[in-house]
Short mmCIF file of C-alpha atoms and ligand atoms in Angstrom, two decimals:
data_model
loop_
_atom_site.label_atom_id
_atom_site.label_comp_id
_atom_site.label_asym_id
_atom_site.label_seq_id
_atom_site.Cartn_x
_atom_site.Cartn_y
_atom_site.Cartn_z
CA UNK A 10 31.52 -5.55 14.02
CA UNK A 11 28.51 -5.59 11.68
CA UNK A 12 29.23 -5.53 7.94
CA UNK A 13 26.91 -3.69 5.54
CA UNK A 14 27.02 -3.81 1.76
CA UNK A 15 25.52 -0.83 -0.12
CA UNK A 16 24.81 -0.77 -3.84
CA UNK A 17 24.45 2.81 -5.09
CA UNK A 18 26.89 4.13 -2.48
CA UNK A 19 28.00 6.94 -4.82
CA UNK A 20 24.41 8.25 -5.09
CA UNK A 21 22.54 10.73 -2.91
CA UNK A 22 21.07 8.15 -0.49
CA UNK A 23 24.08 5.83 -0.57
CA UNK A 24 26.38 8.61 0.58
CA UNK A 25 24.15 9.58 3.54
CA UNK A 26 23.60 5.92 4.45
CA UNK A 27 27.36 5.22 4.40
CA UNK A 28 27.90 8.16 6.79
CA UNK A 29 25.14 6.91 9.10
CA UNK A 30 26.39 3.31 9.21
CA UNK A 31 30.02 4.37 9.78
CA UNK A 32 28.83 6.54 12.68
CA UNK A 33 27.02 3.50 14.08
CA UNK A 34 30.24 1.46 13.99
CA UNK A 35 29.60 -0.69 10.90
CA UNK A 36 32.21 -1.91 8.46
CA UNK A 37 30.78 -0.49 5.23
CA UNK A 38 31.34 -2.02 1.80
CA UNK A 39 30.12 -0.21 -1.29
CA UNK A 40 29.61 -1.20 -4.91
CA UNK A 41 31.03 1.29 -7.40
CA UNK A 42 30.84 1.28 -11.19
CA UNK A 43 33.89 1.76 -13.31
CA UNK A 44 33.73 5.06 -15.22
CA UNK A 45 36.33 6.88 -17.29
CA UNK A 46 36.26 9.72 -14.76
CA UNK A 47 35.84 9.26 -10.99
CA UNK A 48 32.20 9.36 -9.89
CA UNK A 49 32.72 9.49 -6.13
CA UNK A 50 32.34 13.18 -5.26
CA UNK A 51 29.54 12.45 -2.72
CA UNK A 52 31.74 10.04 -0.73
CA UNK A 53 35.16 11.67 -1.23
CA UNK A 54 35.11 12.94 2.35
CA UNK A 55 34.91 9.33 3.61
CA UNK A 56 37.91 8.21 1.57
CA UNK A 57 40.35 7.81 4.49
CA UNK A 58 37.91 6.00 6.77
CA UNK A 59 39.46 2.57 7.46
CA UNK A 60 35.98 1.03 7.82
CA UNK A 61 34.92 1.90 4.26
CA UNK A 62 35.85 -0.43 1.38
CA UNK A 63 34.79 0.10 -2.22
CA UNK A 64 34.47 -2.72 -4.74
CA UNK A 65 34.00 -2.55 -8.49
CA UNK A 66 30.86 -4.21 -9.78
CA UNK A 67 27.54 -3.58 -11.45
CA UNK A 68 23.93 -4.65 -10.91
CA UNK A 69 23.86 -5.82 -14.53
CA UNK A 70 26.80 -8.16 -13.85
CA UNK A 71 25.61 -11.11 -11.75
CA UNK A 72 29.08 -12.64 -11.41
CA UNK A 73 30.42 -9.54 -9.66
CA UNK A 74 27.50 -9.67 -7.21
CA UNK A 75 27.96 -13.39 -6.45
CA UNK A 76 31.69 -12.88 -5.84
CA UNK A 77 31.19 -9.84 -3.62
CA UNK A 78 28.49 -11.41 -1.46
CA UNK A 79 30.78 -14.45 -0.93
CA UNK A 80 33.76 -12.27 -0.11
CA UNK A 81 32.05 -9.73 2.18
CA UNK A 82 29.48 -12.00 3.88
CA UNK A 83 27.44 -8.92 4.86
CA UNK A 84 24.97 -8.85 7.75
CA UNK A 85 22.92 -6.18 5.98
CA UNK A 86 22.55 -5.41 2.27
CA UNK A 87 21.02 -2.11 1.11
CA UNK A 88 20.10 -2.25 -2.59
CA UNK A 89 20.04 1.45 -3.52
CA UNK A 90 21.70 1.14 -6.94
CA UNK A 91 19.41 2.04 -9.83
CA UNK A 92 18.92 4.00 -13.02
CA UNK A 93 16.78 6.32 -10.94
CA UNK A 94 15.60 8.94 -13.45
CA UNK A 95 11.98 8.46 -14.54
CA UNK A 96 12.26 10.47 -17.80
CA UNK A 97 15.48 8.63 -18.77
CA UNK A 98 13.69 5.30 -18.25
CA UNK A 99 11.51 6.08 -21.30
CA UNK A 100 14.69 6.50 -23.34
CA UNK A 101 16.53 3.48 -21.88
CA UNK A 102 13.74 1.07 -20.87
CA UNK A 103 15.73 -2.13 -21.35
CA UNK A 104 18.77 -0.93 -19.40
CA UNK A 105 16.46 0.39 -16.67
CA UNK A 106 14.77 -3.02 -16.41
CA UNK A 107 18.11 -4.83 -16.32
CA UNK A 108 19.44 -2.64 -13.51
CA UNK A 109 16.31 -1.80 -11.50
CA UNK A 110 14.39 -5.07 -11.88
CA UNK A 111 16.68 -7.98 -12.82
CA UNK A 112 19.56 -6.38 -10.85
CA UNK A 113 17.57 -6.90 -7.65
CA UNK A 114 16.91 -10.52 -8.58
CA UNK A 115 20.64 -11.04 -9.27
CA UNK A 116 21.50 -9.67 -5.83
CA UNK A 117 18.81 -11.69 -4.03
CA UNK A 118 19.98 -14.86 -5.79
CA UNK A 119 23.59 -14.15 -4.82
CA UNK A 120 22.49 -13.86 -1.17
CA UNK A 121 20.31 -16.97 -1.33
CA UNK A 122 23.00 -19.06 -3.01
CA UNK A 123 25.63 -17.95 -0.47
CA UNK A 124 23.37 -19.28 2.31
CA UNK A 125 24.37 -16.46 4.66
CA UNK A 126 22.28 -14.93 7.43
CA UNK A 127 21.72 -11.51 5.94
CA UNK A 128 19.06 -8.79 6.05
CA UNK A 129 18.07 -7.14 2.75
CA UNK A 130 16.68 -3.66 2.09
CA UNK A 131 15.12 -2.87 -1.30
CA UNK A 132 14.85 0.80 -2.39
CA UNK A 133 11.25 0.80 -3.57
CA UNK A 134 9.46 3.95 -4.61
CA UNK A 135 6.21 5.88 -4.58
CA UNK A 136 6.45 5.77 -8.41
CA UNK A 137 4.98 2.25 -8.09
CA UNK A 138 1.65 3.89 -7.10
CA UNK A 139 1.71 6.01 -10.27
CA UNK A 140 -1.90 6.66 -11.25
CA UNK A 141 -3.42 5.62 -7.91
CA UNK A 142 -4.74 8.79 -6.26
CA UNK A 143 -3.31 10.05 -2.94
CA UNK A 144 -2.92 9.55 -0.07
CA UNK A 145 -0.90 6.38 -0.85
CA UNK A 146 0.03 3.88 1.86
CA UNK A 147 1.30 0.27 2.05
CA UNK A 148 -2.29 -0.81 1.33
CA UNK A 149 -2.76 1.25 -1.87
CA UNK A 150 -2.93 -0.32 -5.32
CA UNK A 151 0.12 -0.16 -7.58
CA UNK A 152 -0.24 1.40 -11.06
CA UNK A 153 3.20 2.37 -12.42
CA UNK A 154 3.35 4.95 -15.22
CA UNK A 155 6.92 4.51 -16.52
CA UNK A 156 9.45 1.80 -17.34
CA UNK A 157 11.19 2.89 -14.12
CA UNK A 158 8.04 2.41 -12.02
CA UNK A 159 7.33 -0.96 -13.63
CA UNK A 160 10.91 -2.18 -13.06
CA UNK A 161 10.79 -1.09 -9.41
CA UNK A 162 7.46 -2.86 -8.98
CA UNK A 163 9.09 -6.12 -10.14
CA UNK A 164 11.80 -5.61 -7.53
CA UNK A 165 9.22 -4.90 -4.83
CA UNK A 166 7.37 -8.15 -5.54
CA UNK A 167 10.48 -10.29 -5.94
CA UNK A 168 11.68 -8.95 -2.56
CA UNK A 169 8.35 -9.97 -1.00
CA UNK A 170 8.62 -13.35 -2.74
CA UNK A 171 12.13 -14.08 -1.43
CA UNK A 172 10.89 -13.22 2.06
CA UNK A 173 8.00 -15.67 1.77
CA UNK A 174 9.72 -18.41 -0.27
CA UNK A 175 13.13 -18.52 1.42
CA UNK A 176 12.45 -16.93 4.82
CA UNK A 177 14.90 -14.14 3.98
CA UNK A 178 14.71 -11.01 6.15
CA UNK A 179 13.84 -8.87 3.13
CA UNK A 180 12.24 -5.44 3.45
CA UNK A 181 10.79 -3.11 0.83
CA UNK A 182 11.00 0.59 1.79
CA UNK A 183 8.47 2.51 -0.30
CA UNK A 184 10.00 5.96 -0.18
CA UNK A 185 8.41 9.13 -1.49
CA UNK A 186 10.64 11.77 -3.08
CA UNK A 187 13.52 12.88 -0.89
CA UNK A 188 16.03 15.53 -1.76
CA UNK A 189 19.12 17.32 -0.42
CA UNK A 190 22.04 19.43 -1.59
CA UNK A 191 23.48 16.10 -2.87
CA UNK A 192 20.45 15.45 -5.12
CA UNK A 193 21.31 14.69 -8.76
CA UNK A 194 21.27 17.90 -10.81
CA UNK A 195 18.64 16.75 -13.32
CA UNK A 196 15.89 16.07 -10.75
CA UNK A 197 13.44 18.93 -10.57
CA UNK A 198 14.12 20.25 -7.04
CA UNK A 199 17.88 20.45 -7.56
CA UNK A 200 17.46 21.81 -11.08
CA UNK A 201 15.33 24.58 -9.58
CA UNK A 202 17.64 25.39 -6.64
CA UNK A 203 20.71 25.40 -8.92
CA UNK A 204 18.81 27.65 -11.34
CA UNK A 205 17.79 30.03 -8.54
CA UNK A 206 21.40 30.28 -7.33
CA UNK A 207 22.74 30.90 -10.85
CA UNK A 208 20.08 33.53 -11.62
CA UNK A 209 20.62 35.28 -8.28
CA UNK A 210 24.39 35.40 -8.90
CA UNK A 211 23.88 36.69 -12.43
CA UNK A 212 25.36 33.73 -14.32
CA UNK A 213 22.08 32.46 -15.84
CA UNK A 214 18.97 34.25 -17.07
CA UNK A 215 16.23 31.67 -17.43
CA UNK A 216 15.18 28.28 -16.13
CA UNK A 217 13.29 25.87 -18.40
CA UNK A 218 10.95 23.35 -16.84
CA UNK A 219 8.33 20.83 -17.96
CA UNK A 220 5.08 20.03 -16.12
CA UNK A 221 4.56 22.51 -13.27
CA UNK A 222 1.27 20.96 -12.10
CA UNK A 223 2.69 17.66 -10.83
CA UNK A 224 2.43 17.21 -7.07
CA UNK A 225 5.12 15.46 -5.06
CA UNK A 226 5.79 14.71 -1.40
CA UNK A 227 9.32 16.03 -0.92
CA UNK A 228 11.28 15.16 2.25
CA UNK A 229 14.91 15.47 3.35
CA UNK A 230 17.17 12.55 2.36
CA UNK A 231 19.29 12.17 5.55
CA UNK A 232 16.10 11.51 7.53
CA UNK A 233 15.02 8.82 5.04
CA UNK A 234 18.24 6.78 5.28
CA UNK A 235 17.72 6.61 9.06
CA UNK A 236 14.30 5.08 8.26
CA UNK A 237 15.94 2.46 6.00
CA UNK A 238 18.26 1.39 8.81
CA UNK A 239 15.39 1.21 11.31
CA UNK A 240 13.46 -1.13 8.96
CA UNK A 241 16.32 -3.65 9.14
CA UNK A 242 16.51 -3.50 12.96
CA UNK A 243 12.95 -4.79 13.54
CA UNK A 244 12.23 -8.34 14.74
CA UNK A 245 10.19 -9.15 11.60
CA UNK A 246 10.62 -8.04 7.98
CA UNK A 247 7.83 -5.89 6.53
CA UNK A 248 7.19 -3.07 4.01
CA UNK A 249 6.99 0.59 5.00
CA UNK A 250 6.12 3.92 3.38
CA UNK A 251 8.33 6.91 4.28
CA UNK A 252 6.89 10.34 3.39
CA UNK A 253 6.15 13.77 4.85
CA UNK A 254 2.40 13.60 4.10
CA UNK A 255 2.59 17.06 2.51
CA UNK A 256 1.86 17.55 -1.20
CA UNK A 257 3.52 20.44 -3.07
CA UNK A 258 3.29 21.20 -6.78
CA UNK A 259 6.40 21.83 -8.87
CA UNK A 260 5.05 25.39 -9.30
CA UNK A 261 4.81 25.90 -5.52
CA UNK A 262 8.31 24.49 -4.92
CA UNK A 263 9.62 26.81 -7.61
CA UNK A 264 7.87 29.83 -6.09
CA UNK A 265 9.26 29.00 -2.62
CA UNK A 266 12.82 28.66 -3.96
CA UNK A 267 12.75 31.97 -5.90
CA UNK A 268 10.99 33.83 -3.06
CA UNK A 269 13.70 32.68 -0.65
CA UNK A 270 16.20 34.92 -2.48
CA UNK A 271 13.72 37.73 -3.19
CA UNK A 272 13.01 36.87 -6.84
CA UNK A 273 9.70 36.40 -8.68
CA UNK A 274 9.74 32.95 -10.32
CA UNK A 275 7.33 33.99 -13.09
CA UNK A 276 9.92 36.43 -14.45
CA UNK A 277 12.54 33.70 -14.86
CA UNK A 278 10.84 30.37 -15.60
CA UNK A 279 9.69 29.21 -19.02
CA UNK A 280 8.08 26.04 -20.24
CA UNK A 281 9.92 23.48 -22.35
CA UNK A 282 7.98 20.42 -23.53
CA UNK A 283 11.24 18.43 -23.81
CA UNK A 284 11.04 17.91 -20.04
CA UNK A 285 7.59 16.34 -20.17
CA UNK A 286 7.03 12.59 -19.97
CA UNK A 287 4.91 10.36 -22.26
CA UNK A 288 2.87 9.44 -19.18
CA UNK A 289 2.97 11.55 -16.04
CA UNK A 290 2.38 10.73 -12.38
CA UNK A 291 0.06 13.54 -11.32
CA UNK A 292 0.10 13.38 -7.55
CA UNK A 293 2.07 11.49 -4.89
CA UNK A 294 1.34 12.22 -1.22
CA UNK A 295 2.29 9.53 1.27
CA UNK A 296 0.73 8.24 4.45
CA UNK A 297 3.66 7.17 6.67
CA UNK A 298 1.62 6.37 9.78
CA UNK A 299 2.80 2.72 9.83
CA UNK A 300 6.46 3.85 9.93
CA UNK A 301 5.62 6.31 12.67
CA UNK A 302 3.95 3.74 14.89
CA UNK A 303 6.29 0.75 14.26
CA UNK A 304 9.65 2.43 13.53
CA UNK A 305 9.19 5.63 15.52
CA UNK A 306 10.10 7.45 12.28
CA UNK A 307 8.59 10.80 11.31
CA UNK A 308 9.76 13.29 8.69
CA UNK A 309 11.05 16.47 10.35
CA UNK A 310 11.90 18.72 7.39
CA UNK A 311 8.93 19.98 5.39
CA UNK A 312 9.09 20.93 1.67
CA UNK A 313 9.28 24.72 2.16
CA UNK A 314 12.25 24.35 4.56
CA UNK A 315 13.81 21.92 2.11
CA UNK A 316 13.62 24.43 -0.75
CA UNK A 317 15.34 27.07 1.43
CA UNK A 318 18.13 24.78 2.62
CA UNK A 319 18.85 23.54 -0.91
CA UNK A 320 18.92 27.09 -2.33
CA UNK A 321 21.30 28.21 0.45
CA UNK A 322 23.64 25.28 -0.22
CA UNK A 323 23.69 25.93 -3.98
CA UNK A 324 24.23 29.67 -3.49
CA UNK A 325 27.20 29.01 -1.23
CA UNK A 326 28.72 26.43 -3.57
CA UNK A 327 28.27 28.57 -6.67
CA UNK A 328 29.57 31.74 -5.03
CA UNK A 329 32.74 29.84 -4.07
CA UNK A 330 33.15 28.61 -7.66
CA UNK A 331 32.72 32.13 -9.05
CA UNK A 332 35.29 33.52 -6.58
CA UNK A 333 37.98 31.07 -7.80
P1 NAP B 428 20.91 8.34 -7.31
O1 NAP B 428 21.48 9.53 -6.63
O2 NAP B 428 20.53 8.42 -8.74
O3 NAP B 428 21.96 7.14 -7.12
C1 NAP B 428 21.85 5.96 -7.84
C2 NAP B 428 23.04 5.06 -7.53
O4 NAP B 428 22.91 3.85 -8.28
C3 NAP B 428 24.41 5.67 -7.92
O5 NAP B 428 25.36 5.30 -6.96
C4 NAP B 428 24.69 4.98 -9.24
O6 NAP B 428 26.07 4.89 -9.53
C5 NAP B 428 24.14 3.59 -8.95
N1 NAP B 428 23.89 2.80 -10.14
C6 NAP B 428 23.24 3.18 -11.28
N2 NAP B 428 23.22 2.17 -12.17
C7 NAP B 428 23.88 1.14 -11.59
C8 NAP B 428 24.23 -0.18 -12.01
N3 NAP B 428 23.89 -0.64 -13.22
N4 NAP B 428 24.91 -0.96 -11.16
C9 NAP B 428 25.27 -0.51 -9.92
N5 NAP B 428 25.00 0.72 -9.47
C10 NAP B 428 24.30 1.53 -10.30
O7 NAP B 428 19.63 7.81 -6.53
P2 NAP B 428 19.11 8.16 -5.04
O8 NAP B 428 18.26 9.35 -5.11
O9 NAP B 428 20.26 8.09 -4.11
O10 NAP B 428 18.14 6.92 -4.78
C11 NAP B 428 18.62 5.72 -4.20
C12 NAP B 428 17.66 4.58 -4.54
O11 NAP B 428 16.38 4.87 -4.01
C13 NAP B 428 17.45 4.34 -6.03
O12 NAP B 428 17.26 2.96 -6.20
C14 NAP B 428 16.17 5.08 -6.35
O13 NAP B 428 15.54 4.50 -7.46
C15 NAP B 428 15.40 4.87 -5.06
N6 NAP B 428 14.44 5.92 -4.69
C16 NAP B 428 14.84 7.22 -4.64
C17 NAP B 428 13.93 8.19 -4.23
C18 NAP B 428 14.33 9.64 -4.15
O14 NAP B 428 13.42 10.48 -4.11
N7 NAP B 428 15.60 9.97 -4.09
C19 NAP B 428 12.63 7.82 -3.87
C20 NAP B 428 12.29 6.46 -3.89
C21 NAP B 428 13.20 5.52 -4.29
P3 NAP B 428 26.86 6.08 -10.33
O15 NAP B 428 27.18 7.12 -9.28
O16 NAP B 428 28.03 5.37 -10.88
O17 NAP B 428 25.90 6.62 -11.37
O1 G4F B 429 12.38 15.39 -9.89
P1 G4F B 429 11.73 14.40 -10.78
O2 G4F B 429 12.49 13.98 -11.98
O3 G4F B 429 11.35 13.17 -9.85
P2 G4F B 429 10.30 11.97 -10.02
O4 G4F B 429 9.96 11.71 -11.42
O5 G4F B 429 9.19 12.23 -9.06
O6 G4F B 429 11.18 10.73 -9.52
C1 G4F B 429 11.97 10.82 -8.32
O7 G4F B 429 11.19 10.41 -7.23
C2 G4F B 429 10.77 9.03 -7.25
C3 G4F B 429 9.94 8.80 -5.99
O8 G4F B 429 8.60 9.14 -6.25
C4 G4F B 429 12.01 8.16 -7.28
F1 G4F B 429 11.64 6.85 -7.26
C5 G4F B 429 12.81 8.46 -8.54
O9 G4F B 429 14.00 7.67 -8.51
C6 G4F B 429 13.20 9.94 -8.51
O10 G4F B 429 14.07 10.14 -7.43
O11 G4F B 429 10.33 14.96 -11.27
C7 G4F B 429 9.34 15.40 -10.36
C8 G4F B 429 8.21 16.06 -11.15
C9 G4F B 429 7.70 15.22 -12.32
O12 G4F B 429 6.30 15.26 -12.34
C10 G4F B 429 8.24 15.93 -13.56
O13 G4F B 429 7.42 15.79 -14.71
O14 G4F B 429 8.71 17.27 -11.72
C11 G4F B 429 8.25 17.36 -13.05
N1 G4F B 429 9.17 18.24 -13.79
C12 G4F B 429 8.82 19.44 -14.33
N2 G4F B 429 9.87 19.98 -14.96
C13 G4F B 429 10.46 18.01 -14.07
C14 G4F B 429 10.91 19.11 -14.81
N3 G4F B 429 11.28 16.98 -13.73
C15 G4F B 429 12.59 17.05 -14.13
N4 G4F B 429 13.43 16.06 -13.78
N5 G4F B 429 13.05 18.10 -14.89
C16 G4F B 429 12.26 19.17 -15.25
O15 G4F B 429 12.69 20.09 -15.92
#
């Protein structure tokens, strides 16, 4: 039985990846952080699965990573753990660098020192392209625009370096934005779909947003974790972009979400400069043709369908809460 180790298993992607790997017959081990309240709502439904084991640790704590890699001896490691919020990275740049940059190095060193035969996936991001205009592919220049983007760029290059220096099967998946009903509530898509549900059900009046002009390439998270797994099943390690290829502005996503429930977004949305960033990434639109030809991976869910499915999920969840 193959063993996989996932950092960030309690996050959006980690929870979908754990489901996928359990379905494929893996023994799944996940890294969880200690918190004063339980932070496992996305993986609660997997709690009784005998093939899932959770371990306390942290990407900022190298000793925990060394011990876990020795104990688990994983065949595949998926490094999804990160301080993943771009705006927060301006407020906590040092912590973001420790987790998102040096954390990757700590994990790679733990694998190298253990001397095990193990494949490594790094959760890289379209934020590394930053100011480079779209369409962005594996061949585009990197120009990060936040402490988060810069930290992730370090991790991308150190992953490439460990592949070249130590012959490690190390892959960097450069993923464009991907969302779902499990998306963190402070990312813009989920903030919008939660706001739409609350306004529709009469428990909120207004929704405050920052920059409406930014363009993102929003896909559906469960499809993207399948792409991560496929990257580790190839004969040779490489780097791949995953994206839909469709650009949508925050304004357009907002309009689609409100229209889905018969509301006019302009009557409910106001601007709040607190949600703006010191430096913005204006437009990210990915070219995933390499993933399509080498991995047979293609995004199926387009942004307008995504907005509708997220609104429906939030409406259902909120209606149930109100009923109680
Ligand atoms: P997410 O929902 O924010 O999940 C982040 C995960 O990292 C959580 O499990 C979190 O644990 C964990 N974590 C945070 N700090 C940690 C630390 N110091 N040590 C160990 N674990 C830590 O993120 P996501 O959307 O699933 O994204 C997964 C990965 O892909 C991230 O690395 C993100 O940067 C990257 N990425 C995401 C996207 C996207 O659009 N979603 C696109 C490109 C790349 P807690 O639950 O305890 O907070
Ligand atoms: O939803 P966002 O916070 O996502 P962002 O910054 O694109 O980052 C996400 O995608 C990256 C991949 O490209 C990941 F690496 C990263 O971990 C994360 O998952 O913001 C999207 C856009 C931005 O331009 C932001 O300025 O929406 C704009 N925005 C406008 N109003 C807002 C808001 N963003 C947030 N979070 N909250 C607002 O009220």
